[in-house]
Coordinates of C-alpha atoms in Angstrom, one line a residue:
X244 CA 1.9 -26.9 -7.0
X245 CA 5.3 -25.8 -8.3
X246 CA 8.3 -27.6 -7.4
X247 CA 9.9 -24.8 -5.3
X248 CA 6.6 -24.4 -3.5
X249 CA 6.7 -27.9 -2.4
X250 CA 10.4 -27.5 -1.4
X251 CA 9.5 -24.5 0.7
X252 CA 6.5 -26.2 2.3
X253 CA 8.6 -29.1 3.2
X254 CA 11.4 -27.1 4.6
X255 CA 9.1 -25.0 6.6
X256 CA 7.4 -28.0 8.1
X257 CA 4.0 -26.8 6.6
X258 CA 1.6 -29.8 6.1
X259 CA -0.6 -29.8 3.0
X260 CA -3.8 -27.9 3.5
X261 CA -6.7 -30.0 4.7
X262 CA -10.0 -29.3 2.9
X263 CA -10.3 -27.0 -0.1
X264 CA -8.4 -23.5 -0.5
X265 CA -11.2 -20.9 -1.2
X266 CA -10.2 -18.4 -4.0
X267 CA -12.4 -15.0 -3.8
X268 CA -13.5 -12.7 -6.5
X269 CA -10.9 -10.1 -7.3
X270 CA -13.6 -8.1 -9.1
X271 CA -17.3 -7.9 -8.8
X272 CA -19.4 -9.3 -11.6
X273 CA -21.0 -12.3 -13.2
X274 CA -18.9 -15.4 -13.5
X275 CA -18.9 -17.1 -16.9
X276 CA -17.0 -20.1 -18.1
X277 CA -13.3 -19.7 -18.8
X278 CA -14.2 -20.9 -22.4
X279 CA -16.2 -17.8 -23.1
X280 CA -13.2 -15.5 -23.1
X281 CA -12.4 -14.5 -26.8
X282 CA -8.7 -15.3 -26.3
X283 CA -7.5 -18.7 -27.1
X284 CA -4.9 -18.7 -24.5
X285 CA -7.5 -18.7 -21.8
X286 CA -10.4 -20.4 -23.7
X287 CA -8.5 -23.4 -24.3
X288 CA -6.9 -23.5 -20.7
X289 CA -3.3 -22.9 -22.0
X290 CA -2.1 -20.9 -19.0
X291 CA -4.4 -22.9 -16.6
X292 CA -8.0 -23.4 -15.6
X293 CA -10.3 -21.0 -13.8
X294 CA -13.1 -18.9 -14.4
X295 CA -13.8 -15.3 -16.0
X296 CA -15.8 -12.6 -14.6
X297 CA -17.8 -9.9 -16.6
X298 CA -16.5 -7.0 -14.3
X299 CA -18.4 -4.2 -12.6
X300 CA -16.8 -1.4 -10.2
X301 CA -13.6 0.2 -10.4
X302 CA -10.9 -2.0 -8.6
X303 CA -9.3 -5.4 -8.6
X304 CA -8.5 -7.0 -5.5
X305 CA -6.0 -9.9 -4.2
X306 CA -8.1 -13.1 -4.6
X307 CA -6.1 -14.8 -1.7
X308 CA -3.5 -14.1 0.9
X309 CA 0.0 -14.3 -0.8
X310 CA 2.9 -12.4 -2.5
X311 CA 2.3 -10.4 -5.6
X312 CA 4.5 -11.9 -8.3
X313 CA 4.2 -10.0 -11.4
X314 CA 2.2 -6.8 -12.2
X315 CA 2.3 -6.4 -15.9
X316 CA 3.9 -2.9 -17.1
X317 CA 0.4 -1.8 -18.7
X318 CA -1.0 -2.7 -15.2
X319 CA -3.7 -4.9 -16.8
X320 CA -2.7 -8.2 -15.0
X321 CA -0.9 -9.4 -12.2
X322 CA 0.0 -12.8 -10.6
X323 CA 0.0 -13.9 -7.0
X324 CA 1.3 -16.9 -5.1
X325 CA -0.5 -18.0 -2.1
X326 CA 1.2 -19.2 1.1
X327 CA 0.2 -22.8 0.1
X328 CA 1.9 -22.6 -3.2
X329 CA -1.1 -21.7 -5.6
X330 CA -0.1 -19.6 -8.4
X331 CA -2.9 -17.4 -9.8
X332 CA -3.2 -15.1 -12.5
X333 CA -5.7 -12.4 -12.9
X334 CA -5.9 -10.6 -16.4
X335 CA -8.4 -7.8 -17.0
X336 CA -10.3 -8.1 -20.2
X337 CA -9.0 -9.1 -23.9
X338 CA -6.9 -6.6 -26.0
X339 CA -6.1 -4.5 -22.7
X340 CA -2.3 -5.2 -23.4
X341 CA -2.6 -2.7 -26.4
X342 CA -3.9 0.0 -24.2
X343 CA -0.4 0.6 -22.9
X344 CA -1.8 1.1 -19.3
X345 CA -4.5 3.7 -20.3
X346 CA -7.7 2.9 -18.1
X347 CA -5.6 1.4 -15.4
X348 CA -3.6 2.4 -12.1
X349 CA -1.3 0.3 -10.0
X350 CA -2.2 0.3 -6.4
X351 CA 0.2 -2.6 -5.2
X352 CA 3.7 -3.4 -6.1
X353 CA 5.5 -6.6 -7.1
X354 CA 6.9 -8.5 -4.1
X355 CA 4.1 -7.0 -1.8
X356 CA 2.6 -9.5 0.7
X357 CA -1.2 -9.0 0.5
X358 CA -4.3 -10.2 2.2
X359 CA -7.4 -11.3 0.6
X360 CA -9.3 -8.4 -0.5
X361 CA -6.4 -5.8 -0.6
X362 CA -6.7 -3.4 -3.6
X363 CA -4.0 -4.3 -6.4
X364 CA -5.2 -2.4 -9.5
X365 CA -7.8 0.4 -10.3
X366 CA -9.5 0.4 -13.6
X367 CA -11.9 3.0 -15.4
X368 CA -14.6 0.8 -16.6
X369 CA -16.2 3.3 -19.0
X370 CA -13.0 3.9 -20.9
X371 CA -12.3 0.2 -21.0
X372 CA -15.8 -0.6 -22.4
X373 CA -15.0 1.7 -25.3
X374 CA -11.5 0.7 -26.1
X375 CA -10.9 -3.0 -25.1
X376 CA -11.9 -5.9 -27.3
X377 CA -13.6 -7.7 -24.4
X378 CA -14.1 -7.0 -20.5
X379 CA -14.2 -10.7 -19.3
X380 CA -11.5 -11.1 -16.9
X381 CA -9.9 -14.4 -16.6
X382 CA -8.8 -15.6 -13.1
X383 CA -6.7 -18.8 -13.6
X384 CA -4.8 -21.1 -11.5
X385 CA -1.5 -21.6 -13.4
X386 CA -0.1 -24.6 -11.6
X387 CA -2.8 -27.3 -12.1
X388 CA -0.3 -30.3 -11.9
X389 CA -1.0 -31.1 -8.4
X390 CA -4.5 -30.0 -8.0
X391 CA -7.1 -32.9 -7.4
X392 CA -10.1 -30.6 -8.4
X393 CA -11.2 -27.2 -8.9
X394 CA -14.8 -26.6 -8.0
X395 CA -16.0 -23.6 -9.5
X396 CA -18.9 -21.2 -8.5
X397 CA -21.5 -19.5 -10.7
X398 CA -23.6 -16.3 -10.7
X399 CA -23.0 -12.9 -9.4
X400 CA -20.1 -12.3 -7.1
X401 CA -18.8 -9.2 -5.0
X402 CA -15.1 -8.5 -4.9
X403 CA -13.3 -9.9 -1.8
X404 CA -16.4 -11.5 -0.3
X405 CA -17.7 -14.3 -2.5
X406 CA -15.7 -17.5 -3.5
X407 CA -15.0 -18.0 -7.2
X408 CA -13.6 -21.7 -6.9
X409 CA -12.1 -24.0 -4.4
X410 CA -9.2 -25.9 -5.0
X411 CA -8.5 -29.3 -3.6
X412 CA -4.8 -30.6 -3.6

């Protein structure tokens, strides 16, 4: 958890969460190892650890209750901070930034408080299959410094309904 997150928790009197914090699938599809993403920044866990999803469907949802931090201008990625201070980053595909927003539509706004399963972005899967380098969608925990363990799920997941990993602080 980041320094400011720890300060906010201390000031609010909020205790450290007991048990694991569940992170839900932001998009439906098949879970793959983060190392399979054809981008060194994700595959080598430079921005954080997590999983990748080979996506299906047409929307990306909030993986946890929290506040939307940044939605990229091209609408292909966003960050969200949970109430416990977890900082998650969801990035649709590889090479999608070069599409300059084509194939994506923003459904939420920066600073918006959302609940798990709220729609954040919409995407055109057939367009992206044709134009993106890869559709593998990394979901990473950016602030790993205070995480004791990250228990990753496997298999097919449904957006907003299935846990992709559990974080122990």
